[in-house]
Short mmCIF file of C-alpha atoms in Angstrom, two decimals:
data_model
loop_
_atom_site.label_atom_id
_atom_site.label_comp_id
_atom_site.label_asym_id
_atom_site.label_seq_id
_atom_site.Cartn_x
_atom_site.Cartn_y
_atom_site.Cartn_z
CA UNK M 1 -41.16 65.12 218.54
CA UNK M 2 -40.79 68.71 217.31
CA UNK M 3 -38.44 70.99 219.08
CA UNK M 4 -37.36 74.60 218.60
CA UNK M 5 -34.42 74.89 220.94
CA UNK M 6 -30.94 75.57 219.46
CA UNK M 7 -28.01 73.51 220.49
CA UNK M 8 -25.17 75.17 222.64
CA UNK M 9 -23.00 75.23 219.52
CA UNK M 10 -25.60 76.95 217.46
CA UNK M 11 -26.27 79.55 220.26
CA UNK M 12 -22.49 80.13 220.26
CA UNK M 13 -22.51 80.65 216.45
CA UNK M 14 -25.33 82.94 216.61
CA UNK M 15 -23.76 84.97 219.45
CA UNK M 16 -20.52 85.25 217.62
CA UNK M 17 -22.11 86.45 214.36
CA UNK M 18 -24.17 88.96 216.36
CA UNK M 19 -21.14 90.42 218.05
CA UNK M 20 -19.30 90.66 214.84
CA UNK M 21 -22.26 92.49 213.21
CA UNK M 22 -22.65 94.81 216.06
CA UNK M 23 -19.01 95.55 216.63
CA UNK M 24 -17.46 95.40 213.07
CA UNK M 25 -20.20 95.78 210.51
CA UNK M 26 -22.78 98.33 211.89
CA UNK M 27 -20.25 100.99 212.87
CA UNK M 28 -19.10 101.21 209.30
CA UNK M 29 -22.19 100.20 207.33
CA UNK M 30 -23.40 103.62 206.60
CA UNK M 31 -20.01 104.83 205.43
CA UNK M 32 -19.58 102.05 203.00
CA UNK M 33 -23.23 102.34 201.75
CA UNK M 34 -22.79 106.08 201.09
CA UNK M 35 -19.37 105.68 199.20
CA UNK M 36 -20.32 102.30 197.61
CA UNK M 37 -16.97 100.92 198.82
CA UNK M 38 -15.99 97.28 199.40
CA UNK M 39 -15.10 96.87 203.10
CA UNK M 40 -12.25 94.46 202.58
CA UNK M 41 -10.96 95.01 206.18
CA UNK M 42 -14.28 93.70 207.51
CA UNK M 43 -14.21 90.68 205.24
CA UNK M 44 -10.84 89.72 206.27
CA UNK M 45 -11.85 89.72 209.80
CA UNK M 46 -14.80 87.69 209.04
CA UNK M 47 -12.58 85.17 207.21
CA UNK M 48 -10.28 84.84 210.20
CA UNK M 49 -13.36 84.11 212.48
CA UNK M 50 -14.51 81.30 210.10
CA UNK M 51 -17.74 83.29 209.08
CA UNK M 52 -16.85 82.82 205.44
CA UNK M 53 -15.93 79.22 205.42
CA UNK M 54 -18.60 77.55 207.49
CA UNK M 55 -20.30 75.85 204.53
CA UNK M 56 -17.14 74.09 203.41
CA UNK M 57 -17.04 70.42 204.53
CA UNK M 58 -14.41 69.65 207.34
CA UNK M 59 -12.70 67.23 204.88
CA UNK M 60 -11.84 70.26 202.70
CA UNK M 61 -10.72 72.38 205.64
CA UNK M 62 -13.96 74.22 206.46
CA UNK M 63 -16.26 74.04 209.44
CA UNK M 64 -18.86 71.72 207.96
CA UNK M 65 -21.76 73.66 209.10
CA UNK M 66 -25.30 72.73 207.95
CA UNK M 67 -27.73 74.92 206.18
CA UNK M 68 -29.63 75.71 209.45
CA UNK M 69 -26.45 76.83 211.20
CA UNK M 70 -25.72 79.04 208.19
CA UNK M 71 -29.03 80.68 208.41
CA UNK M 72 -28.55 81.58 212.01
CA UNK M 73 -25.30 83.35 211.11
CA UNK M 74 -26.64 85.03 208.09
CA UNK M 75 -29.56 86.59 209.91
CA UNK M 76 -27.15 88.26 212.24
CA UNK M 77 -24.93 89.46 209.55
CA UNK M 78 -27.64 90.93 207.55
CA UNK M 79 -28.95 92.62 210.82
CA UNK M 80 -25.71 94.38 210.52
CA UNK M 81 -25.79 95.22 206.81
CA UNK M 82 -27.32 93.23 203.98
CA UNK M 83 -24.75 94.43 201.40
CA UNK M 84 -21.87 93.30 203.57
CA UNK M 85 -23.67 90.08 204.38
CA UNK M 86 -24.30 89.34 200.67
CA UNK M 87 -20.64 89.60 199.77
CA UNK M 88 -19.66 87.62 202.87
CA UNK M 89 -21.82 84.65 202.01
CA UNK M 90 -21.58 84.65 198.21
CA UNK M 91 -18.59 82.24 198.18
CA UNK M 92 -21.12 79.57 199.39
CA UNK M 93 -23.27 80.31 196.25
CA UNK M 94 -20.39 80.08 193.90
CA UNK M 95 -18.84 76.91 195.34
CA UNK M 96 -22.09 74.93 196.01
CA UNK M 97 -22.20 73.70 192.43
CA UNK M 98 -18.82 72.22 192.94
CA UNK M 99 -19.97 70.53 196.10
CA UNK M 100 -23.10 69.20 194.40
CA UNK M 101 -21.58 67.94 191.16
CA UNK M 102 -17.83 68.08 191.35
CA UNK M 103 -15.53 65.05 191.62
CA UNK M 104 -13.30 64.73 194.81
CA UNK M 105 -10.43 66.12 192.75
CA UNK M 106 -12.39 69.16 191.62
CA UNK M 107 -13.56 69.85 195.20
CA UNK M 108 -9.80 69.59 196.47
CA UNK M 109 -8.68 71.86 193.59
CA UNK M 110 -11.52 74.46 193.52
CA UNK M 111 -13.07 74.53 197.02
CA UNK M 112 -10.38 73.54 199.53
CA UNK M 113 -8.28 76.67 198.78
CA UNK M 114 -11.07 78.88 200.04
CA UNK M 115 -10.74 77.42 203.41
CA UNK M 116 -7.11 77.98 203.62
CA UNK M 117 -6.89 81.55 202.35
CA UNK M 118 -9.00 84.70 202.03
CA UNK M 119 -10.37 84.87 198.48
CA UNK M 120 -13.63 85.26 196.53
CA UNK M 121 -15.55 83.20 194.04
CA UNK M 122 -18.54 84.21 191.90
CA UNK M 123 -21.65 82.52 190.59
CA UNK M 124 -22.02 83.51 186.98
CA UNK M 125 -25.57 82.69 185.67
CA UNK M 126 -27.37 85.91 184.87
CA UNK M 127 -26.85 87.76 181.63
CA UNK M 128 -28.20 90.83 180.03
CA UNK M 129 -30.88 88.96 178.07
CA UNK M 130 -31.31 86.05 180.50
CA UNK M 131 -32.20 86.59 184.10
CA UNK M 132 -35.08 84.44 185.25
CA UNK M 133 -35.20 82.51 181.85
CA UNK M 134 -31.92 80.46 182.11
CA UNK M 135 -32.81 78.87 178.83
CA UNK M 136 -32.03 82.16 177.13
CA UNK M 137 -28.35 82.09 178.09
CA UNK M 138 -26.27 83.30 175.22
CA UNK M 139 -22.75 82.54 176.65
CA UNK M 140 -21.39 79.52 174.77
CA UNK M 141 -18.82 76.88 175.46
CA UNK M 142 -17.69 75.10 172.30
CA UNK M 143 -15.71 71.90 172.50
CA UNK M 144 -12.28 72.07 170.88
CA UNK M 145 -10.29 68.94 171.50
CA UNK M 146 -9.65 68.70 175.29
CA UNK M 147 -10.74 72.30 176.05
CA UNK M 148 -13.96 74.38 175.65
CA UNK M 149 -13.86 77.85 174.00
CA UNK M 150 -15.96 80.02 176.31
CA UNK M 151 -17.43 83.33 175.10
CA UNK M 152 -20.05 85.58 176.65
CA UNK M 153 -20.92 88.28 179.18
CA UNK M 154 -22.38 87.84 182.55
CA UNK M 155 -24.01 90.69 184.50
CA UNK M 156 -25.03 91.63 188.05
CA UNK M 157 -22.29 89.21 189.34
CA UNK M 158 -21.81 89.64 193.07
CA UNK M 159 -18.06 89.98 193.97
CA UNK M 160 -17.33 89.96 190.26
CA UNK M 161 -14.53 92.54 190.50
CA UNK M 162 -12.83 90.80 193.31
CA UNK M 163 -13.25 87.01 192.50
CA UNK M 164 -10.29 84.82 191.72
CA UNK M 165 -12.60 82.03 190.45
CA UNK M 166 -15.93 81.95 188.61
CA UNK M 167 -18.61 79.22 188.32
CA UNK M 168 -19.94 79.78 184.88
CA UNK M 169 -23.08 78.61 183.32
CA UNK M 170 -22.95 78.39 179.42
CA UNK M 171 -24.68 76.75 176.58
CA UNK M 172 -22.98 73.80 175.07
CA UNK M 173 -25.92 73.26 172.71
CA UNK M 174 -28.10 76.29 172.19
CA UNK M 175 -30.71 74.19 170.29
CA UNK M 176 -31.68 72.43 173.45
CA UNK M 177 -32.41 75.64 175.54
CA UNK M 178 -32.04 75.12 179.20
CA UNK M 179 -31.32 71.34 178.58
CA UNK M 180 -28.13 72.41 176.78
CA UNK M 181 -26.66 74.31 179.66
CA UNK M 182 -23.35 73.17 181.26
CA UNK M 183 -21.32 74.66 184.07
CA UNK M 184 -17.57 75.15 184.32
CA UNK M 185 -15.05 76.42 186.96
CA UNK M 186 -13.06 79.25 185.39
CA UNK M 187 -10.12 80.83 187.24
CA UNK M 188 -9.77 84.51 186.77
CA UNK M 189 -6.08 83.85 185.68
CA UNK M 190 -7.16 82.29 182.47
CA UNK M 191 -6.48 84.56 179.37
CA UNK M 192 -9.72 86.21 178.09
CA UNK M 193 -11.38 86.50 181.56
CA UNK M 194 -12.06 90.06 182.82
CA UNK M 195 -14.51 91.89 185.12
CA UNK M 196 -16.51 94.69 183.40
CA UNK M 197 -18.55 97.49 184.52
CA UNK M 198 -19.16 97.87 188.30
CA UNK M 199 -22.71 98.64 188.95
CA UNK M 200 -23.85 101.70 190.98
CA UNK M 201 -26.76 100.23 192.90
CA UNK M 202 -29.70 101.63 194.78
CA UNK M 203 -29.05 99.45 197.83
CA UNK M 204 -26.65 97.01 199.19
CA UNK M 205 -23.96 99.34 197.96
CA UNK M 206 -21.27 97.76 200.02
CA UNK M 207 -21.55 94.60 197.96
CA UNK M 208 -19.55 94.58 194.79
CA UNK M 209 -21.73 93.88 191.55
CA UNK M 210 -20.16 93.87 188.16
CA UNK M 211 -20.23 92.36 184.68
CA UNK M 212 -17.77 89.52 183.87
CA UNK M 213 -16.44 88.99 180.41
CA UNK M 214 -15.25 85.80 178.72
CA UNK M 215 -13.50 86.14 175.38
CA UNK M 216 -12.19 82.97 173.75
CA UNK M 217 -11.29 81.57 177.14
CA UNK M 218 -9.80 78.08 176.82
CA UNK M 219 -11.27 76.03 179.62
CA UNK M 220 -9.91 72.50 180.13
CA UNK M 221 -12.57 69.88 179.77
CA UNK M 222 -11.54 68.73 183.39
CA UNK M 223 -13.24 72.00 184.62
CA UNK M 224 -16.59 70.87 183.45
CA UNK M 225 -18.87 70.06 186.49
CA UNK M 226 -20.87 66.79 185.99
CA UNK M 227 -21.77 66.24 182.32
CA UNK M 228 -22.70 68.36 179.35
CA UNK M 229 -26.31 69.35 179.62
CA UNK M 230 -26.57 69.14 183.41
CA UNK M 231 -25.97 72.73 184.11
CA UNK M 232 -29.57 73.70 184.56
CA UNK M 233 -30.23 70.86 187.01
CA UNK M 234 -27.10 71.90 189.05
CA UNK M 235 -28.16 75.49 189.02
CA UNK M 236 -31.63 74.60 190.31
CA UNK M 237 -30.11 72.39 193.16
CA UNK M 238 -27.76 75.23 194.11
CA UNK M 239 -30.62 77.68 194.40
CA UNK M 240 -32.50 75.33 196.73
CA UNK M 241 -29.49 75.83 199.04
CA UNK M 242 -29.30 79.56 198.37
CA UNK M 243 -32.87 80.51 198.94
CA UNK M 244 -32.87 79.87 202.83
CA UNK M 245 -29.80 82.01 202.95
CA UNK M 246 -31.50 84.95 201.28
CA UNK M 247 -34.66 84.31 203.40
CA UNK M 248 -32.55 84.50 206.53
CA UNK M 249 -30.88 87.60 205.48
CA UNK M 250 -34.40 89.06 204.85
CA UNK M 251 -35.27 88.20 208.33
CA UNK M 252 -32.19 90.00 209.68
CA UNK M 253 -33.04 93.14 207.67
CA UNK M 254 -36.63 93.14 208.79
CA UNK M 255 -35.66 92.51 212.42
CA UNK M 256 -33.18 95.56 212.32
CA UNK M 257 -35.95 97.80 210.90
CA UNK M 258 -38.53 96.52 213.55
CA UNK M 259 -36.09 97.23 216.45
CA UNK M 260 -35.33 100.72 215.27
CA UNK M 261 -38.98 101.46 214.61
CA UNK M 262 -39.86 100.10 218.11
CA UNK M 263 -37.18 102.28 219.85
CA UNK M 264 -38.03 105.43 217.90
CA UNK M 265 -41.79 105.08 218.60
CA UNK M 266 -41.11 105.07 222.25
CA UNK M 267 -38.91 108.13 222.06
CA UNK M 268 -40.90 110.35 219.51
CA UNK M 269 -43.39 112.43 221.25
CA UNK M 270 -46.38 113.99 219.53
CA UNK M 271 -49.63 115.45 221.08
CA UNK M 272 -47.95 115.11 224.48
CA UNK M 273 -47.27 111.30 224.41
CA UNK M 274 -44.86 108.89 222.62
CA UNK M 275 -46.30 107.73 219.28
CA UNK M 276 -45.93 104.19 220.53
CA UNK M 277 -49.08 104.99 222.51
CA UNK M 278 -51.14 105.22 219.35
CA UNK M 279 -53.04 102.17 218.26
CA UNK M 280 -52.07 102.80 214.59
CA UNK M 281 -48.37 102.30 215.64
CA UNK M 282 -49.40 99.31 217.84
CA UNK M 283 -50.87 97.50 214.83
CA UNK M 284 -47.86 98.27 212.57
CA UNK M 285 -45.32 96.99 215.19
CA UNK M 286 -47.52 93.90 216.06
CA UNK M 287 -47.67 92.90 212.31
CA UNK M 288 -43.98 93.33 211.98
CA UNK M 289 -43.23 91.15 215.01
CA UNK M 290 -45.67 88.48 213.91
CA UNK M 291 -44.48 88.26 210.29
CA UNK M 292 -40.78 88.22 211.33
CA UNK M 293 -41.41 85.20 213.39
CA UNK M 294 -43.38 83.47 210.67
CA UNK M 295 -40.56 84.18 208.17
CA UNK M 296 -37.86 82.84 210.43
CA UNK M 297 -39.77 79.61 211.09
CA UNK M 298 -40.33 79.12 207.33
CA UNK M 299 -36.65 79.72 206.82
CA UNK M 300 -35.44 77.36 209.47
CA UNK M 301 -37.74 74.69 208.34
CA UNK M 302 -36.53 74.81 204.73
CA UNK M 303 -32.80 74.83 205.95
CA UNK M 304 -33.59 71.91 208.27
CA UNK M 305 -34.95 69.76 205.39
CA UNK M 306 -31.73 70.41 203.48
CA UNK M 307 -29.76 69.24 206.43
CA UNK M 308 -31.83 66.09 206.46
CA UNK M 309 -31.03 65.35 202.88
CA UNK M 310 -34.60 65.96 201.87
CA UNK M 311 -35.97 67.88 198.91
CA UNK M 312 -36.74 71.49 199.81
CA UNK M 313 -37.64 73.24 196.62
CA UNK M 314 -41.20 74.22 197.64
CA UNK M 315 -40.22 75.11 201.24
CA UNK M 316 -37.13 77.08 200.19
CA UNK M 317 -39.33 79.04 197.81
CA UNK M 318 -41.96 79.59 200.53
CA UNK M 319 -39.23 81.01 202.71
CA UNK M 320 -37.45 83.18 200.17
CA UNK M 321 -40.61 84.69 198.75
CA UNK M 322 -42.37 85.32 202.11
CA UNK M 323 -39.27 86.65 203.87
CA UNK M 324 -38.14 88.97 200.95
CA UNK M 325 -41.59 90.44 200.63
CA UNK M 326 -41.78 90.80 204.50
CA UNK M 327 -38.47 92.68 204.61
CA UNK M 328 -39.77 95.13 202.02
CA UNK M 329 -42.98 95.61 203.93
CA UNK M 330 -41.37 95.98 207.31
CA UNK M 331 -38.63 98.43 206.17
CA UNK M 332 -41.29 100.50 204.39
CA UNK M 333 -43.46 100.62 207.55
CA UNK M 334 -40.40 101.49 209.59
CA UNK M 335 -39.84 104.59 207.32
CA UNK M 336 -43.47 105.45 207.91
CA UNK M 337 -43.07 105.28 211.71
CA UNK M 338 -40.04 107.58 211.48
CA UNK M 339 -42.04 109.92 209.25
CA UNK M 340 -39.99 112.56 207.53
CA UNK M 341 -36.89 111.63 209.38
CA UNK M 342 -37.16 108.08 207.98
CA UNK M 343 -36.69 109.51 204.57
CA UNK M 344 -33.43 111.18 205.52
CA UNK M 345 -30.02 109.58 205.13
CA UNK M 346 -29.22 110.65 208.67
CA UNK M 347 -31.43 107.98 209.97
CA UNK M 348 -30.75 104.30 209.31
CA UNK M 349 -34.15 103.03 208.06
CA UNK M 350 -33.99 104.47 204.55
CA UNK M 351 -30.89 102.36 203.91
CA UNK M 352 -32.72 99.20 205.24
CA UNK M 353 -35.52 99.99 202.81
CA UNK M 354 -33.19 100.28 199.94
CA UNK M 355 -31.35 97.08 200.89
CA UNK M 356 -34.57 95.12 201.24
CA UNK M 357 -35.60 95.66 197.57
CA UNK M 358 -32.78 93.56 196.18
CA UNK M 359 -33.86 90.62 198.27
CA UNK M 360 -36.98 90.46 196.22
CA UNK M 361 -34.87 90.22 193.11
CA UNK M 362 -31.75 88.13 193.35
CA UNK M 363 -31.66 84.34 193.60
CA UNK M 364 -35.07 84.34 191.89
CA UNK M 365 -37.55 87.12 192.07
CA UNK M 366 -40.64 86.84 194.36
CA UNK M 367 -42.63 86.22 191.18
CA UNK M 368 -40.34 83.44 190.09
CA UNK M 369 -40.66 81.94 193.48
CA UNK M 370 -44.48 81.81 193.14
CA UNK M 371 -44.08 80.07 189.79
CA UNK M 372 -41.88 77.46 191.48
CA UNK M 373 -44.37 77.03 194.32
CA UNK M 374 -47.29 76.69 191.94
CA UNK M 375 -45.35 74.00 189.93
CA UNK M 376 -44.62 72.18 193.10
CA UNK M 377 -48.07 72.12 194.57
CA UNK M 378 -49.57 71.21 191.10
CA UNK M 379 -47.31 68.18 190.96
CA UNK M 380 -48.73 66.68 194.23
#
């Protein structure tokens, strides 16, 4: 039997996240976007409410929420501000490889502290010469007794400036390409670890994005997740969990743009009547509403599959690609409905349009999602 009703607990989570977004995020979103500042006070409040620890299992001190629960929360947070939502949820991306491949001791050492105290972790995969092509990673980890010597530069790392711990993908055998990748947990306190240049981004400006540098960092072998050569597999499993998260944020951004466009179309009068009375505007709004609902259903199905312990690679890519492209389309149409005012920073839709673009890029571009989907459907 298929059902679409949320549980009482899920409704409560959704309501709490929405109130937080409305009361804490939205009033300051434009300010932090304009200045490109990191709203630490907002994040601390979010941590205190459990909005940054939901993904951590109860045994490690978290709330033990499922992927579908997380998507409900993340849609609301991104409705408030996609940049702030990205930095709030990025601990989940950074710590998921540990939850997937770590030993119980590693989980207690590297995950449990994030449930007890406010801190950040970062997921370090992308490099200047290796984005979609993980096999091109140039960062190396060479075994030297009971440690690995880690050298390399990671770029576009969310929360890289503020993280106290990094999950780093490096090559332990470059001759094997992506099959030679391994993954390590690297505390920032290790000598040789340092954040690099902070990026000045077009959108999602309240989210910190920077380089992270590793220079002859001595990483204990006990910080290796899984075995040597399993890094690519761990990364792909992690991204299966990350894609519904990005899809849900895309739905939140699109929903915010739709609501603003709907309201404006009823207030803006041209030729003696609200522009909402024009059929051209009707069609734009109808397409927005229809596609937002479709994106949400794709997203929740992909998250539900993960909660059932089932493979969700194809469905997660469906959701991520469709929802990210939808967010770009809806925010662009919202600017169009606002007309010249929509292009001005005095109105909120231009920010939503800038924020939406990044959703088509990180955690696998919309084009990479289509490659994943094609591979999945051709395998059947």
